[in-house]
Short mmCIF file of N, CA and C in Angstrom, two decimals:
data_model
loop_
_atom_site.label_atom_id
_atom_site.label_comp_id
_atom_site.label_asym_id
_atom_site.label_seq_id
_atom_site.Cartn_x
_atom_site.Cartn_y
_atom_site.Cartn_z
N UNK E 1 0.86 -1.16 0.00
CA UNK E 1 0.00 0.00 0.00
C UNK E 1 0.91 1.24 0.00
N UNK E 2 0.63 2.18 -0.89
CA UNK E 2 1.49 3.36 -0.99
C UNK E 2 1.21 4.33 0.16
N UNK E 3 2.17 5.19 0.40
CA UNK E 3 2.02 6.17 1.48
C UNK E 3 0.89 7.15 1.18
N UNK E 4 0.59 7.41 -0.10
CA UNK E 4 -0.52 8.30 -0.45
C UNK E 4 -1.85 7.69 -0.01
N UNK E 5 -2.01 6.39 -0.19
CA UNK E 5 -3.24 5.72 0.22
C UNK E 5 -3.35 5.70 1.74
N UNK E 6 -2.24 5.44 2.42
CA UNK E 6 -2.25 5.45 3.88
C UNK E 6 -2.60 6.84 4.40
N UNK E 7 -2.04 7.87 3.79
CA UNK E 7 -2.36 9.24 4.18
C UNK E 7 -3.82 9.59 3.93
N UNK E 8 -4.36 9.12 2.82
CA UNK E 8 -5.76 9.37 2.52
C UNK E 8 -6.67 8.69 3.54
N UNK E 9 -6.34 7.45 3.91
CA UNK E 9 -7.15 6.73 4.90
C UNK E 9 -7.07 7.42 6.26
N UNK E 10 -5.87 7.88 6.64
CA UNK E 10 -5.73 8.59 7.91
C UNK E 10 -6.51 9.90 7.88
N UNK E 11 -6.48 10.60 6.76
CA UNK E 11 -7.25 11.84 6.65
C UNK E 11 -8.74 11.61 6.73
N UNK E 12 -9.21 10.54 6.09
CA UNK E 12 -10.63 10.21 6.18
C UNK E 12 -11.04 9.87 7.61
N UNK E 13 -10.21 9.10 8.30
CA UNK E 13 -10.52 8.73 9.68
C UNK E 13 -10.58 9.98 10.56
N UNK E 14 -9.61 10.89 10.39
CA UNK E 14 -9.63 12.12 11.17
C UNK E 14 -10.83 12.99 10.82
N UNK E 15 -11.18 13.03 9.54
CA UNK E 15 -12.35 13.81 9.14
C UNK E 15 -13.64 13.29 9.73
N UNK E 16 -13.83 11.96 9.68
CA UNK E 16 -15.03 11.37 10.27
C UNK E 16 -15.06 11.59 11.78
N UNK E 17 -13.92 11.43 12.43
CA UNK E 17 -13.87 11.63 13.89
C UNK E 17 -14.20 13.08 14.23
N UNK E 18 -13.66 14.01 13.47
CA UNK E 18 -13.95 15.43 13.74
C UNK E 18 -15.40 15.78 13.47
N UNK E 19 -15.99 15.22 12.43
CA UNK E 19 -17.36 15.55 12.07
C UNK E 19 -18.36 14.93 13.06
N UNK E 20 -18.19 13.65 13.35
CA UNK E 20 -19.17 12.95 14.18
C UNK E 20 -18.88 13.04 15.67
N UNK E 21 -17.62 13.19 16.05
CA UNK E 21 -17.29 13.16 17.47
C UNK E 21 -16.83 14.48 18.04
N UNK E 22 -16.57 15.46 17.20
CA UNK E 22 -16.11 16.76 17.68
C UNK E 22 -14.59 16.81 17.76
N UNK E 23 -14.12 17.92 18.29
CA UNK E 23 -12.69 18.17 18.32
C UNK E 23 -11.95 17.20 19.24
N UNK E 24 -12.56 16.80 20.35
CA UNK E 24 -11.93 15.85 21.27
C UNK E 24 -11.69 14.50 20.60
N UNK E 25 -12.66 14.03 19.84
CA UNK E 25 -12.49 12.77 19.11
C UNK E 25 -11.43 12.91 18.04
N UNK E 26 -11.36 14.08 17.39
CA UNK E 26 -10.34 14.33 16.38
C UNK E 26 -8.95 14.22 17.01
N UNK E 27 -8.76 14.83 18.18
CA UNK E 27 -7.45 14.76 18.85
C UNK E 27 -7.13 13.34 19.29
N UNK E 28 -8.12 12.62 19.79
CA UNK E 28 -7.90 11.24 20.23
C UNK E 28 -7.48 10.36 19.05
N UNK E 29 -8.14 10.48 17.92
CA UNK E 29 -7.79 9.68 16.74
C UNK E 29 -6.40 10.05 16.25
N UNK E 30 -6.07 11.35 16.26
CA UNK E 30 -4.75 11.78 15.82
C UNK E 30 -3.66 11.24 16.75
N UNK E 31 -3.89 11.29 18.06
CA UNK E 31 -2.89 10.80 19.02
C UNK E 31 -2.70 9.29 18.89
N UNK E 32 -3.80 8.55 18.79
CA UNK E 32 -3.69 7.10 18.64
C UNK E 32 -3.05 6.73 17.31
N UNK E 33 -3.29 7.51 16.28
CA UNK E 33 -2.63 7.27 15.00
C UNK E 33 -1.13 7.47 15.09
N UNK E 34 -0.70 8.50 15.83
CA UNK E 34 0.73 8.75 16.01
C UNK E 34 1.38 7.61 16.80
N UNK E 35 0.70 7.14 17.85
CA UNK E 35 1.23 6.02 18.63
C UNK E 35 1.33 4.77 17.76
N UNK E 36 0.31 4.52 16.97
CA UNK E 36 0.34 3.36 16.08
C UNK E 36 1.45 3.46 15.05
N UNK E 37 1.71 4.67 14.56
CA UNK E 37 2.80 4.87 13.60
C UNK E 37 4.15 4.53 14.23
N UNK E 38 4.39 5.02 15.45
CA UNK E 38 5.67 4.76 16.12
C UNK E 38 5.81 3.27 16.43
N UNK E 39 4.76 2.63 16.90
CA UNK E 39 4.82 1.20 17.19
C UNK E 39 5.08 0.41 15.91
N UNK E 40 4.44 0.81 14.83
CA UNK E 40 4.68 0.14 13.56
C UNK E 40 6.11 0.28 13.08
N UNK E 41 6.71 1.46 13.28
CA UNK E 41 8.11 1.66 12.90
C UNK E 41 9.02 0.78 13.75
N UNK E 42 8.70 0.63 15.06
CA UNK E 42 9.48 -0.28 15.92
C UNK E 42 9.39 -1.71 15.41
N UNK E 43 8.19 -2.15 15.07
CA UNK E 43 7.99 -3.53 14.63
C UNK E 43 8.63 -3.79 13.27
N UNK E 44 8.69 -2.79 12.42
CA UNK E 44 9.36 -2.93 11.13
C UNK E 44 10.88 -2.91 11.25
N UNK E 45 11.38 -2.47 12.38
CA UNK E 45 12.82 -2.39 12.59
C UNK E 45 13.43 -1.08 12.14
N UNK E 46 12.59 -0.08 11.83
CA UNK E 46 13.10 1.21 11.39
C UNK E 46 13.55 2.09 12.55
N UNK E 47 13.06 1.82 13.74
CA UNK E 47 13.44 2.59 14.92
C UNK E 47 14.02 1.65 15.96
N UNK E 48 14.97 2.17 16.72
CA UNK E 48 15.58 1.43 17.81
C UNK E 48 15.12 2.06 19.12
N UNK E 49 14.65 1.27 20.09
CA UNK E 49 14.21 1.87 21.36
C UNK E 49 15.30 2.71 22.03
N UNK E 50 16.55 2.38 21.81
CA UNK E 50 17.64 3.15 22.40
C UNK E 50 17.71 4.57 21.89
N UNK E 51 17.13 4.85 20.74
CA UNK E 51 17.13 6.21 20.21
C UNK E 51 16.33 7.16 21.10
N UNK E 52 15.34 6.63 21.81
CA UNK E 52 14.53 7.47 22.69
C UNK E 52 15.05 7.50 24.12
N UNK E 53 15.73 6.44 24.56
CA UNK E 53 16.10 6.30 25.96
C UNK E 53 17.60 6.41 26.20
N UNK E 54 18.38 6.74 25.19
CA UNK E 54 19.82 6.87 25.33
C UNK E 54 20.15 8.17 26.07
N UNK E 55 21.07 8.14 27.05
CA UNK E 55 21.44 9.38 27.74
C UNK E 55 22.14 10.34 26.79
N UNK E 56 21.94 11.61 27.05
CA UNK E 56 22.56 12.64 26.22
C UNK E 56 24.02 12.81 26.60
N UNK E 57 24.82 13.27 25.65
CA UNK E 57 26.24 13.55 25.91
C UNK E 57 26.36 14.79 26.78
N UNK E 58 27.13 14.66 27.85
CA UNK E 58 27.36 15.81 28.75
C UNK E 58 28.84 15.85 29.11
N UNK E 59 29.31 17.07 29.44
CA UNK E 59 30.70 17.19 29.85
C UNK E 59 30.80 17.01 31.37
N UNK E 60 31.96 17.26 31.93
CA UNK E 60 32.18 16.99 33.36
C UNK E 60 31.32 17.84 34.29
N UNK E 61 30.99 19.06 33.87
CA UNK E 61 30.16 19.94 34.70
C UNK E 61 28.67 19.67 34.54
N UNK E 62 28.31 18.71 33.70
CA UNK E 62 26.90 18.38 33.52
C UNK E 62 26.25 19.16 32.41
N UNK E 63 27.01 19.95 31.67
CA UNK E 63 26.45 20.74 30.57
C UNK E 63 26.39 19.88 29.32
N UNK E 64 25.39 20.16 28.50
CA UNK E 64 25.27 19.45 27.23
C UNK E 64 26.32 19.93 26.25
N UNK E 65 26.79 19.03 25.42
CA UNK E 65 27.76 19.41 24.39
C UNK E 65 27.06 19.87 23.15
#
């Protein structure tokens, strides 16, 4: 399935949620879609969990580099 079709389906879902459920439902569908996207990237192997939980580089005084 192409990314254009996936984007169209996501847009339709957000449109229906906004029309029938209001702005709160629109935000809920958008947030769950984003979570599903990240989980899907993890399962495909495109993202590594360490990218989110790796400590940042700091010098001896605790300042970021």
